[in-house]
Every structure is written in C-alpha cells, then in structure tokens.
Short mmCIF file of C-alpha atoms in Angstrom, two decimals:
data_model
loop_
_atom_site.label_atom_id
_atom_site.label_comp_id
_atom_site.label_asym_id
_atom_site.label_seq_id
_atom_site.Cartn_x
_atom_site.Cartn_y
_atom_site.Cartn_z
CA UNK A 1 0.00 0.00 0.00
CA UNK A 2 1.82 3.10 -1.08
CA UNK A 3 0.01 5.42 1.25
CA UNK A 4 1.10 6.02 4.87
CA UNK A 5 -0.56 5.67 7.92
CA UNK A 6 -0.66 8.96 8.85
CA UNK A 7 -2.62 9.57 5.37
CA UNK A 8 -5.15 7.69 6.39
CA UNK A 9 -5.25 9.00 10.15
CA UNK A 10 -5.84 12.70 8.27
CA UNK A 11 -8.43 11.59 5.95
CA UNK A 12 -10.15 10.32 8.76
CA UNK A 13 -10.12 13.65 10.25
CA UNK A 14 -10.93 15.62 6.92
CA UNK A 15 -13.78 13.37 6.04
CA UNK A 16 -15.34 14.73 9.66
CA UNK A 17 -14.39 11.94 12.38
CA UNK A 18 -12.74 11.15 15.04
CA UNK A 19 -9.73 9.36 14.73
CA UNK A 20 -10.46 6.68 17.54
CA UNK A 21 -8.12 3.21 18.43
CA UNK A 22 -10.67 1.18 16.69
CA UNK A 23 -10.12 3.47 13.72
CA UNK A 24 -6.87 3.61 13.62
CA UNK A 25 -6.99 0.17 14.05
CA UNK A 26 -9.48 -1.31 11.17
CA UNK A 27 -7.73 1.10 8.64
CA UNK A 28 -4.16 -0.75 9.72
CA UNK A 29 -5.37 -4.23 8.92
CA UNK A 30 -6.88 -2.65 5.95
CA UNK A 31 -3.78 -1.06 5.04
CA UNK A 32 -1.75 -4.07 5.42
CA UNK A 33 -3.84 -6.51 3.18
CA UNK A 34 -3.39 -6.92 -0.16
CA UNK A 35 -6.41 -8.08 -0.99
CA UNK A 36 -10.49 -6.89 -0.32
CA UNK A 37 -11.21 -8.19 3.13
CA UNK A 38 -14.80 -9.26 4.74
CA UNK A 39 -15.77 -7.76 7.97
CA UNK A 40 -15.14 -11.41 10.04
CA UNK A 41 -12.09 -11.08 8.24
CA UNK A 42 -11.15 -7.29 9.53
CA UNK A 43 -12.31 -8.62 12.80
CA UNK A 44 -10.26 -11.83 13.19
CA UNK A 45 -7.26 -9.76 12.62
CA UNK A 46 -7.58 -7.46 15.36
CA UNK A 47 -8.69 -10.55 18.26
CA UNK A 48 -5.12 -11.88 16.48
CA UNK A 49 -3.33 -8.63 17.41
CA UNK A 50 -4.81 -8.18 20.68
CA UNK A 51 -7.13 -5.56 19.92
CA UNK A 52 -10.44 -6.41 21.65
CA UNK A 53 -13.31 -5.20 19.56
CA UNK A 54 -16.90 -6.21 19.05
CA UNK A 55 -17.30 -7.26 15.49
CA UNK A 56 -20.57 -4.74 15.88
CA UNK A 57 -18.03 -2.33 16.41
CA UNK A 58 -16.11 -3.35 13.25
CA UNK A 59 -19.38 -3.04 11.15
CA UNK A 60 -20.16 0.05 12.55
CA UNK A 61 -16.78 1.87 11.49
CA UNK A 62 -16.91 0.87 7.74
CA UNK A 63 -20.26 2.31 7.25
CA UNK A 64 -19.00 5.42 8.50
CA UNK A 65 -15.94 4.79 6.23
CA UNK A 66 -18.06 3.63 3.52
CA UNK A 67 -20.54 6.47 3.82
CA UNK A 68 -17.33 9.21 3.86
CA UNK A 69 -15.64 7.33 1.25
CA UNK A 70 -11.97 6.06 2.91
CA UNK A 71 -13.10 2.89 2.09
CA UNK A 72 -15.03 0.46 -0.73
CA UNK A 73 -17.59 -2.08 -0.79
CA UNK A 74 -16.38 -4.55 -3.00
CA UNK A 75 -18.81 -7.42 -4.68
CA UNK A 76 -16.90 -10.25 -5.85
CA UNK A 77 -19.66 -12.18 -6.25
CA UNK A 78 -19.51 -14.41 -3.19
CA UNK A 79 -22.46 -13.03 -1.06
CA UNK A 80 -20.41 -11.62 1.21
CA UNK A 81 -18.97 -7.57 1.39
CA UNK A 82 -15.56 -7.08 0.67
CA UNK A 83 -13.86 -3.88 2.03
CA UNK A 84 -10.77 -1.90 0.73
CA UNK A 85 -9.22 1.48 1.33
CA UNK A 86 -10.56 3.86 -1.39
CA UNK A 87 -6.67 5.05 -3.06
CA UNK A 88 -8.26 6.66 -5.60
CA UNK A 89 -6.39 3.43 -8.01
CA UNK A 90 -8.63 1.61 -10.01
CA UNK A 91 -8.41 -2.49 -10.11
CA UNK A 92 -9.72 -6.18 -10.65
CA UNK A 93 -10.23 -9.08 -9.15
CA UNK A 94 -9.01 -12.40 -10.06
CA UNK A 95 -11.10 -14.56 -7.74
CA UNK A 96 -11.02 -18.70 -7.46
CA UNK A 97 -14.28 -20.31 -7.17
CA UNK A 98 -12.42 -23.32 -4.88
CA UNK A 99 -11.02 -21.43 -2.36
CA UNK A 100 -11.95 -17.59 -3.01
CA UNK A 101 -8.52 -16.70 -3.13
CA UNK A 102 -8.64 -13.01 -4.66
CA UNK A 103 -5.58 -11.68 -6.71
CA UNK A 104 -5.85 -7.99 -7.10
CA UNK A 105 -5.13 -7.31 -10.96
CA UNK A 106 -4.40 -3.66 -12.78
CA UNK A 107 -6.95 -2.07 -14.83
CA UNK A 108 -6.01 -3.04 -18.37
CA UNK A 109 -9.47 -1.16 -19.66
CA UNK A 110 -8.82 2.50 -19.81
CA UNK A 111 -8.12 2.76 -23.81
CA UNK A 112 -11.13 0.35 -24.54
CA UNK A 113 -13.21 2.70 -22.37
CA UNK A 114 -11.56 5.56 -24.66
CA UNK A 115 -12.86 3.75 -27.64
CA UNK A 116 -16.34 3.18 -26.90
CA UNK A 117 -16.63 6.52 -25.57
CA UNK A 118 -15.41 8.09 -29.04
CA UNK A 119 -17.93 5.09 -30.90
CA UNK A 120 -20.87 5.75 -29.23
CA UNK A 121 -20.70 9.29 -27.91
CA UNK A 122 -21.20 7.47 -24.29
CA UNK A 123 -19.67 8.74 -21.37
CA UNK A 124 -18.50 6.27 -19.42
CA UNK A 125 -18.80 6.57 -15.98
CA UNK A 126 -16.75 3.34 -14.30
CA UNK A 127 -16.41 -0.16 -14.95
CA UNK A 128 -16.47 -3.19 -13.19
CA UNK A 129 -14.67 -6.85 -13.67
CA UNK A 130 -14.24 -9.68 -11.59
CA UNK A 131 -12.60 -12.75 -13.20
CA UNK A 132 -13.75 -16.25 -11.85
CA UNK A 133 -11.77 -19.42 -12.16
CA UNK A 134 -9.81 -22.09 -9.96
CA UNK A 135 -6.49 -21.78 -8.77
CA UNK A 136 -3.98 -24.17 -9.57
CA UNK A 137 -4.69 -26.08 -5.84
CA UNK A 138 -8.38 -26.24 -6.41
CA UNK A 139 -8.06 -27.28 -10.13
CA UNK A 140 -5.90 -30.29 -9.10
CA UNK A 141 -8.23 -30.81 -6.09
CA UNK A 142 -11.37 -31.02 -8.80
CA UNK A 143 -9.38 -33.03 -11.27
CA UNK A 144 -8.42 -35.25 -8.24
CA UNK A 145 -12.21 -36.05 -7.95
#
C-alpha cells in the first residue's frame, strides 16, 4: 500500500471523524492486506493482534468509512462484502471459485473505455470486472475427484 498511515489517520479527520483506536486500528489491517477483506475477516485480525473489539463495532466503522468514502464495498460475487481502502487506483479481481482466493489485478481497460466513448458518444462513468476461475490447488483438487 503506497500510502502512509498517517494519510489515512488525516483523511479520517478531513472526512469529519474522530480518529479513535478502533479506527486507527481497522484502517491498519486494511492497510496491510493486499487483498479486499470481509468484515469477520477485519475482525479476526484485530482478536489476532490483541485488539479487543466487538465485530458490531467493526461493522459500525466501515459504514461510517463507507458512507465518507476512505473505504469500498467490493462485490466479488460471493455473497459476502468485501472492504478496501478507497486510493483513488482503479483495479480487478481475479477470484477462485475453490477457495476464493482473490488476486488484485491492474486495470487493463482505460483505452477500450476511450474507444467506446469516441464510438458511441457514451460517457463512461466506471467499470467493473471480476474474473472467476480455480487456482492451480483447487483445479488439481477437482481433477483429483
């Protein structure tokens, strides 16, 4: 994650909250993930590290980050919400339907999106792609069957 901790810690402040433990807290994990994370996820993490928080508590914080926009709700198509830190960096997801493993992939879109804007007369607003398939483990696993 190329932004710093304390760039979070003032975005949290210039979006209009307080920057509480819990706070500071959910946006580390977040930080230090590669990949989207699910609340139970977020929550795990911080009963790993010591940091005693409801999971209540956890929900409670990303709709405020949701709602202020330091974070995103990501659908990868699992039925469950994904969360990231909103960089302003636009991606993918690679996502196995085995294990639901999730490789984070650069957009290669942007002169396609160029095109069809200048075909149609279309402005295009944003784009969204998940890519589904099994990982190498899981393929072997469902050949294995």
């Amino acid at each position: 994650m190329d932004k710093s901790e304390k760039f979070w810690q003032e975005k949290i402040r210039a979006k209009g909250l307080r920057l509480t433990r819990q706070r500071k807290e959910i946006i580390q994990v977040l930080q230090l993930s590669e990949v989207p994370l699910e609340a139970g996820d977020i929550h795990y993490v911080l009963l790993e590290n010591d940091v005693d928080l409801e999971l209540s508590t956890v929900y409670r914080n990303l709709q405020s980050f949701l709602q202020r926009g330091i974070i995103r709700e990501i659908d990868l198509g699992t039925g469950v919400r994904h969360y990231e830190l909103n960089t302003g960096e636009h991606g993918h997801h690679l996502i196995c339907m085995g294990c639901q493993e999730i490789i984070v992939l650069s957009c290669p879109l942007p002169r396609l999106e160029e095109h069809l804007s200048q075909e149609t007369s279309y402005e295009i607003v944003e784009h969204r792609l998940n890519i589904y398939g099994f990982c190498p483990g899981c393929r072997e696993k469902r050949q294995v069957k």
